[in-house]
Short mmCIF file of C-alpha atoms in Angstrom, two decimals:
data_model
loop_
_atom_site.label_atom_id
_atom_site.label_comp_id
_atom_site.label_asym_id
_atom_site.label_seq_id
_atom_site.Cartn_x
_atom_site.Cartn_y
_atom_site.Cartn_z
CA MET A 1 -6.73 26.74 1.18
CA LYS A 2 -9.10 25.66 3.95
CA THR A 3 -7.69 22.40 5.28
CA LEU A 4 -9.29 20.17 7.91
CA PHE A 5 -7.35 17.54 9.83
CA LEU A 6 -10.10 15.12 10.82
CA ASP A 7 -10.14 12.22 13.35
CA GLY A 8 -7.98 11.45 16.36
CA PHE A 9 -5.18 9.58 14.61
CA THR A 10 -4.75 12.29 11.98
CA VAL A 11 -4.86 15.12 14.52
CA ALA A 12 -2.08 13.42 16.51
CA ALA A 13 0.04 13.36 13.34
CA ALA A 14 -0.89 16.90 12.26
CA PRO A 15 2.06 18.72 13.92
CA ARG A 16 4.58 16.42 12.19
CA ILE A 17 2.84 16.82 8.83
CA LEU A 18 2.49 20.60 9.09
CA ALA A 19 6.14 20.94 10.09
CA ARG A 20 7.00 19.64 6.61
CA VAL A 21 4.54 21.87 4.70
CA THR A 22 6.23 24.80 2.94
CA THR A 23 3.16 26.60 1.58
CA LYS A 24 0.46 28.56 3.42
CA LEU A 25 -2.56 26.62 4.63
CA ASN A 26 -5.60 27.78 6.57
CA THR A 27 -5.90 24.85 8.99
CA ASP A 28 -8.66 23.53 11.22
CA ILE A 29 -8.43 20.49 13.48
CA LEU A 30 -11.19 18.18 14.73
CA ALA A 31 -10.10 15.12 16.67
CA ASP A 32 -13.60 13.86 17.50
CA GLU A 33 -15.71 13.53 14.37
CA ARG A 34 -18.68 12.72 16.64
CA ASP A 35 -18.83 16.44 17.51
CA HIS A 36 -21.57 16.86 14.93
CA GLN A 37 -22.12 20.61 15.25
CA ARG A 38 -18.45 21.44 14.70
CA LEU A 39 -18.25 18.85 11.94
CA ILE A 40 -21.14 20.52 10.09
CA SER A 41 -19.49 23.94 10.13
CA LEU A 42 -15.97 22.70 9.32
CA LEU A 43 -17.05 20.45 6.44
CA ALA A 44 -19.07 23.31 4.97
CA GLU A 45 -15.82 25.26 4.45
CA ALA A 46 -13.18 22.57 3.93
CA GLU A 47 -11.43 22.36 0.55
CA ILE A 48 -8.93 19.74 1.70
CA ILE A 49 -9.50 17.03 4.28
CA VAL A 50 -6.62 15.10 5.76
CA GLY A 51 -7.86 11.93 7.44
CA HIS A 52 -8.39 8.22 7.05
CA ILE A 53 -12.13 7.94 7.76
CA TRP A 54 -15.17 8.95 5.74
CA ARG A 55 -18.63 7.79 6.73
CA THR A 56 -22.03 7.85 5.08
CA ASP A 57 -23.48 10.00 7.88
CA TYR A 58 -21.00 12.86 7.47
CA PRO A 59 -22.60 16.25 6.76
CA PRO A 60 -22.26 17.84 3.29
CA ALA A 61 -18.85 19.09 2.19
CA PRO A 62 -19.74 21.23 -0.85
CA ARG A 63 -16.30 22.85 -1.30
CA LEU A 64 -14.23 19.70 -0.88
CA ARG A 65 -11.63 19.09 -3.58
CA VAL A 66 -9.19 16.58 -2.10
CA LEU A 67 -9.39 13.85 0.53
CA GLN A 68 -5.82 13.01 1.55
CA SER A 69 -5.68 9.79 3.53
CA VAL A 70 -2.99 9.29 6.17
CA ALA A 71 -3.14 5.51 5.69
CA ALA A 72 -2.33 3.23 2.79
CA GLY A 73 -5.51 1.20 3.26
CA LEU A 74 -8.81 2.89 2.44
CA ASP A 75 -11.16 0.40 4.07
CA LEU A 76 -12.39 3.03 6.58
CA ILE A 77 -13.35 5.39 3.76
CA ASP A 78 -16.77 4.91 2.17
CA ARG A 79 -15.96 6.07 -1.34
CA ALA A 80 -19.61 6.06 -2.40
CA ALA A 81 -20.35 8.66 0.29
CA ILE A 82 -17.61 11.10 -0.79
CA PRO A 83 -18.94 14.16 -2.66
CA LYS A 84 -18.60 14.25 -6.43
CA ALA A 85 -15.48 15.63 -8.13
CA VAL A 86 -13.22 14.86 -5.16
CA THR A 87 -9.73 13.41 -5.63
CA VAL A 88 -8.75 10.74 -3.10
CA CYS A 89 -5.06 10.25 -2.35
CA SER A 90 -3.38 7.55 -0.32
CA VAL A 91 0.00 7.65 1.40
CA TYR A 92 2.99 5.38 1.08
CA GLY A 93 6.46 5.10 2.59
CA HIS A 94 5.82 2.24 5.00
CA GLU A 95 6.74 -0.53 2.54
CA PRO A 96 10.43 -0.89 3.54
CA ALA A 97 9.48 -1.02 7.23
CA ILE A 98 6.88 -3.73 6.67
CA ALA A 99 9.24 -5.67 4.42
CA GLU A 100 11.87 -5.69 7.17
CA TYR A 101 9.23 -6.89 9.65
CA VAL A 102 8.25 -9.73 7.33
CA ILE A 103 11.83 -10.87 6.77
CA THR A 104 12.52 -10.65 10.51
CA THR A 105 9.53 -12.82 11.39
CA MET A 106 10.39 -15.32 8.65
CA LEU A 107 13.84 -15.76 10.15
CA VAL A 108 12.71 -15.80 13.78
CA LEU A 109 10.04 -18.43 13.14
CA THR A 110 12.16 -20.59 10.87
CA ARG A 111 15.13 -20.58 13.25
CA ARG A 112 12.75 -20.97 16.25
CA LEU A 113 14.76 -18.19 17.81
CA PHE A 114 12.48 -17.36 20.75
CA GLU A 115 12.34 -21.01 21.78
CA LEU A 116 16.12 -21.28 21.52
CA VAL A 117 16.81 -18.12 23.53
CA SER A 118 14.22 -18.97 26.18
CA GLU A 119 15.57 -22.49 26.74
CA PHE A 120 19.14 -21.31 26.97
CA ARG A 121 18.22 -18.52 29.42
CA CYS A 122 16.75 -21.26 31.60
CA GLY A 123 20.07 -23.12 31.54
CA SER A 124 19.45 -25.73 28.85
CA TRP A 125 22.19 -26.57 26.31
CA ALA A 126 19.93 -29.12 24.61
CA ALA A 127 19.84 -27.24 21.27
CA ARG A 128 23.54 -27.93 20.59
CA GLN A 129 24.38 -30.55 18.01
CA THR A 130 26.74 -32.24 20.48
CA SER A 131 23.88 -32.39 22.99
CA GLY A 132 21.62 -34.20 20.54
CA GLY A 133 19.55 -31.17 19.58
CA LYS A 134 17.51 -31.03 16.38
CA PRO A 135 18.77 -28.73 13.61
CA ARG A 136 16.97 -25.43 13.09
CA GLY A 137 15.43 -24.43 9.79
CA GLU A 138 16.70 -21.84 7.32
CA VAL A 139 14.86 -19.75 4.75
CA MET A 140 17.33 -20.26 1.90
CA GLY A 141 15.75 -22.42 -0.78
CA ARG A 142 12.26 -22.19 0.67
CA THR A 143 9.29 -20.97 -1.33
CA LEU A 144 7.60 -17.77 -0.19
CA GLY A 145 4.12 -17.17 -1.53
CA ILE A 146 2.90 -13.57 -1.58
CA VAL A 147 -0.82 -12.82 -1.79
CA GLY A 148 -1.02 -9.26 -3.09
CA TYR A 149 1.91 -8.31 -5.29
CA GLY A 150 1.78 -4.56 -4.86
CA ARG A 151 4.24 -2.16 -3.28
CA ILE A 152 4.64 -4.14 -0.07
CA GLY A 153 4.68 -7.51 -1.79
CA ARG A 154 7.44 -6.41 -4.15
CA GLU A 155 9.54 -4.93 -1.34
CA VAL A 156 9.34 -8.26 0.48
CA ALA A 157 10.03 -10.24 -2.70
CA SER A 158 13.25 -8.35 -3.42
CA ARG A 159 14.55 -8.99 0.09
CA ALA A 160 13.47 -12.64 0.11
CA ALA A 161 15.19 -13.19 -3.24
CA GLY A 162 18.34 -11.76 -1.67
CA LEU A 163 18.08 -14.52 0.95
CA LYS A 164 17.86 -17.02 -1.94
CA CYS A 165 14.22 -17.83 -1.40
CA ARG A 166 12.02 -18.81 -4.31
CA VAL A 167 9.14 -16.32 -4.64
CA VAL A 168 5.70 -16.92 -6.16
CA ALA A 169 2.87 -14.41 -6.06
CA ALA A 170 -0.87 -14.06 -6.58
CA ASN A 171 -2.50 -10.76 -7.45
CA ARG A 172 -6.00 -9.48 -8.25
CA SER A 173 -4.96 -7.58 -11.35
CA PRO A 174 -2.48 -8.61 -14.08
CA VAL A 175 1.18 -8.01 -13.18
CA ALA A 176 3.11 -6.15 -15.84
CA SER A 177 6.54 -7.11 -14.52
CA ALA A 178 7.20 -10.23 -12.45
CA GLY A 179 10.21 -8.69 -10.71
CA PRO A 180 11.79 -11.19 -8.31
CA ALA A 181 8.78 -13.55 -8.47
CA ASP A 182 9.46 -16.86 -10.17
CA ARG A 183 5.79 -17.16 -11.12
CA ASN A 184 2.68 -15.00 -10.89
CA TYR A 185 -0.82 -16.40 -10.43
CA PRO A 186 -4.16 -14.65 -10.84
CA LEU A 187 -5.89 -14.43 -7.47
CA ALA A 188 -8.61 -16.71 -8.87
CA GLU A 189 -5.93 -19.41 -9.23
CA LEU A 190 -4.62 -19.15 -5.68
CA ASP A 191 -5.32 -22.82 -4.89
CA PRO A 192 -2.59 -24.23 -7.18
CA MET A 193 -0.05 -21.83 -5.64
CA LEU A 194 -0.64 -22.70 -1.99
CA PRO A 195 0.79 -26.26 -2.01
CA GLU A 196 4.11 -24.76 -3.14
CA CYS A 197 4.33 -22.42 -0.16
CA GLU A 198 6.48 -23.05 2.88
CA MET A 199 5.91 -19.42 3.88
CA LEU A 200 2.87 -17.35 2.95
CA LEU A 201 2.59 -13.57 3.21
CA ILE A 202 -0.82 -11.88 3.18
CA ALA A 203 -0.25 -8.41 1.69
CA CYS A 204 -3.42 -7.77 -0.33
CA VAL A 205 -6.09 -5.14 0.23
CA LEU A 206 -9.34 -5.99 1.96
CA GLY A 207 -12.28 -6.15 -0.41
CA PRO A 208 -15.24 -8.36 -1.30
CA GLU A 209 -13.01 -10.79 -3.19
CA THR A 210 -10.43 -11.06 -0.39
CA HIS A 211 -12.70 -11.15 2.68
CA GLY A 212 -12.25 -14.66 4.12
CA LEU A 213 -9.87 -15.53 1.30
CA ILE A 214 -7.64 -17.73 3.47
CA ASP A 215 -10.05 -20.18 5.07
CA ALA A 216 -9.66 -23.68 6.54
CA ARG A 217 -9.68 -25.31 3.12
CA ARG A 218 -6.91 -23.10 1.78
CA LEU A 219 -4.82 -23.40 4.96
CA ALA A 220 -5.01 -27.18 4.50
CA LEU A 221 -3.54 -26.77 1.00
CA MET A 222 -0.31 -25.31 2.41
CA LYS A 223 2.65 -27.55 3.14
CA PRO A 224 2.72 -29.09 6.63
CA GLY A 225 4.85 -26.94 8.90
CA ALA A 226 4.40 -23.84 6.72
CA ILE A 227 4.47 -20.30 8.17
CA LEU A 228 1.79 -17.65 7.61
CA ILE A 229 2.43 -13.91 8.00
CA ASN A 230 -0.45 -11.41 7.89
CA ILE A 231 0.35 -7.69 7.68
CA ALA A 232 -2.71 -6.78 5.58
CA ARG A 233 -6.12 -6.94 7.27
CA ALA A 234 -7.53 -9.45 9.77
CA PRO A 235 -10.72 -10.43 7.87
CA ILE A 236 -8.67 -11.77 4.94
CA VAL A 237 -7.71 -14.77 7.10
CA ASP A 238 -10.28 -16.84 8.99
CA GLU A 239 -8.97 -16.46 12.56
CA ALA A 240 -10.70 -19.58 13.87
CA ALA A 241 -9.29 -21.68 11.05
CA LEU A 242 -5.83 -20.20 11.52
CA TYR A 243 -5.89 -20.91 15.25
CA SER A 244 -6.93 -24.51 14.63
CA ALA A 245 -4.22 -25.02 11.98
CA LEU A 246 -1.60 -23.74 14.43
CA TRP A 247 -2.91 -25.55 17.50
CA GLU A 248 -3.25 -28.86 15.62
CA GLY A 249 0.25 -28.51 14.18
CA HIS A 250 -0.53 -28.32 10.45
CA LEU A 251 1.12 -24.89 10.34
CA GLY A 252 4.53 -24.48 11.89
CA GLY A 253 4.02 -20.88 12.96
CA ALA A 254 2.50 -17.50 12.26
CA ALA A 255 3.29 -13.82 12.59
CA ILE A 256 0.12 -11.76 12.98
CA ASP A 257 0.11 -7.96 12.98
CA VAL A 258 -3.60 -7.36 12.23
CA TRP A 259 -6.54 -8.45 14.35
CA SER A 260 -10.31 -8.74 14.48
CA ARG A 261 -10.44 -6.70 17.70
CA GLU A 262 -9.01 -3.29 18.45
CA PRO A 263 -8.62 -1.62 21.86
CA THR A 264 -11.33 0.76 23.00
CA ALA A 265 -11.50 3.51 25.61
CA ASP A 266 -13.31 1.09 27.91
CA GLU A 267 -10.97 -1.82 27.10
CA PRO A 268 -7.50 -0.43 26.39
CA ARG A 269 -5.94 -3.88 27.04
CA ARG A 270 -8.53 -5.81 25.05
CA ARG A 271 -7.43 -9.18 23.69
CA PRO A 272 -7.00 -8.94 19.92
CA SER A 273 -8.94 -12.14 19.18
CA GLU A 274 -11.54 -14.39 20.77
CA HIS A 275 -9.07 -17.21 20.16
CA PRO A 276 -6.10 -17.61 22.57
CA PHE A 277 -3.28 -17.07 20.10
CA HIS A 278 -1.23 -15.74 23.03
CA GLU A 279 -1.08 -19.25 24.44
CA LEU A 280 0.57 -20.70 21.33
CA PRO A 281 4.37 -20.75 21.45
CA ASN A 282 4.71 -20.69 17.66
CA VAL A 283 2.95 -17.35 17.12
CA LEU A 284 4.49 -13.88 16.95
CA MET A 285 1.82 -11.33 17.88
CA THR A 286 2.22 -7.59 17.28
CA PRO A 287 -0.35 -4.76 17.65
CA HIS A 288 -0.65 -3.53 14.03
CA CYS A 289 2.72 -1.78 14.10
CA SER A 290 4.76 -3.55 11.39
CA GLY A 291 5.02 -0.33 9.38
CA PHE A 292 5.62 2.02 12.32
CA THR A 293 9.29 2.97 12.23
CA ASP A 294 11.10 6.30 12.35
CA GLY A 295 11.93 6.01 8.66
CA ALA A 296 8.35 5.17 7.70
CA VAL A 297 7.01 8.14 9.67
CA GLU A 298 9.44 10.47 7.93
CA ARG A 299 8.52 9.15 4.48
CA SER A 300 4.76 9.00 5.05
CA TRP A 301 4.25 12.40 6.65
CA GLY A 302 6.61 13.91 4.09
CA SER A 303 4.43 12.39 1.37
CA VAL A 304 1.26 13.94 2.83
CA ALA A 305 2.93 17.34 3.26
CA GLY A 306 4.25 17.16 -0.31
CA ASN A 307 0.76 16.64 -1.67
CA LEU A 308 -0.61 19.56 0.33
CA ASP A 309 2.12 21.77 -1.13
CA ARG A 310 1.41 20.50 -4.64
CA LEU A 311 -2.27 21.27 -4.27
CA VAL A 312 -1.64 24.83 -3.13
CA ARG A 313 0.80 25.35 -6.02
CA GLY A 314 -1.63 23.86 -8.54
CA GLU A 315 0.66 20.92 -9.36
CA ALA A 316 -0.27 17.30 -10.09
CA LEU A 317 -0.93 15.24 -6.99
CA GLU A 318 0.84 12.00 -6.18
CA ASN A 319 -0.64 8.69 -4.97
CA VAL A 320 -4.07 9.39 -6.48
CA VAL A 321 -6.24 6.32 -5.94
CA ALA A 322 -9.70 7.58 -6.95
CA LYS A 323 -11.65 10.47 -8.41
CA THR A 324 -15.30 10.54 -7.45
#
């Protein structure tokens, strides 16, 4: 089958994906989708596209049968622009990695570990009880709110429950099984959940109903000193409001893995936000890498390769998210 690996990120991953494919594919590669002439000819023949971008200005792809994303989120794919009768598949396998990141940041922020280590490296013993130091926090017994109770949310919930946290969750669609969550709220009833939360995880997809979901008003509903962790998408949380809540001290800390700004070829060291989060000592900042571990890579690329094999063999595909 004629298979096109499209866009720079996907092309970089192509060797690791193809190394796991066991069937025969006729493969083309195009790293720069702005090469319009090559894109026209390649899309005219492609039956399978592996990539995570689809734009309205793409040329026709009359033979396309499957669009296999290499990302869990589909916000860079314009589904309305995809040709008719195309199956769209996502990829998973990063959930355990992200769940470990979330638990790590919960513990680091609650125990104020960076502050403790930094002070002690500078020679201060002030954190000791016998030196009059203040006790550190612990996550046991605290309430973790999860916005978006899907694969990632449930992975985090099971680990948080193991640390004896109370878990509550809000989700767009009805939840068939509560799992470790003590209570589930519809997303429309998020406001009553927030005052319960001493830690809040943003794990929902970006869409019209979640864009700007966590604004200044909702941040104010959270308990004073609460922690916010965002591993979903930057526009779900109002960055200006979050910065103010942290700077003014209403929130006790934040772990942010997703940002309003991305690096560019001209600005490879571009600041991730117009707000100086990097100046706040109670913020853990990471460059959208919470799910990037050796185990996640193995699972994700194996999942993509497995679907390519299934398609060639005429078997049912996994992780189908849409049929146009």
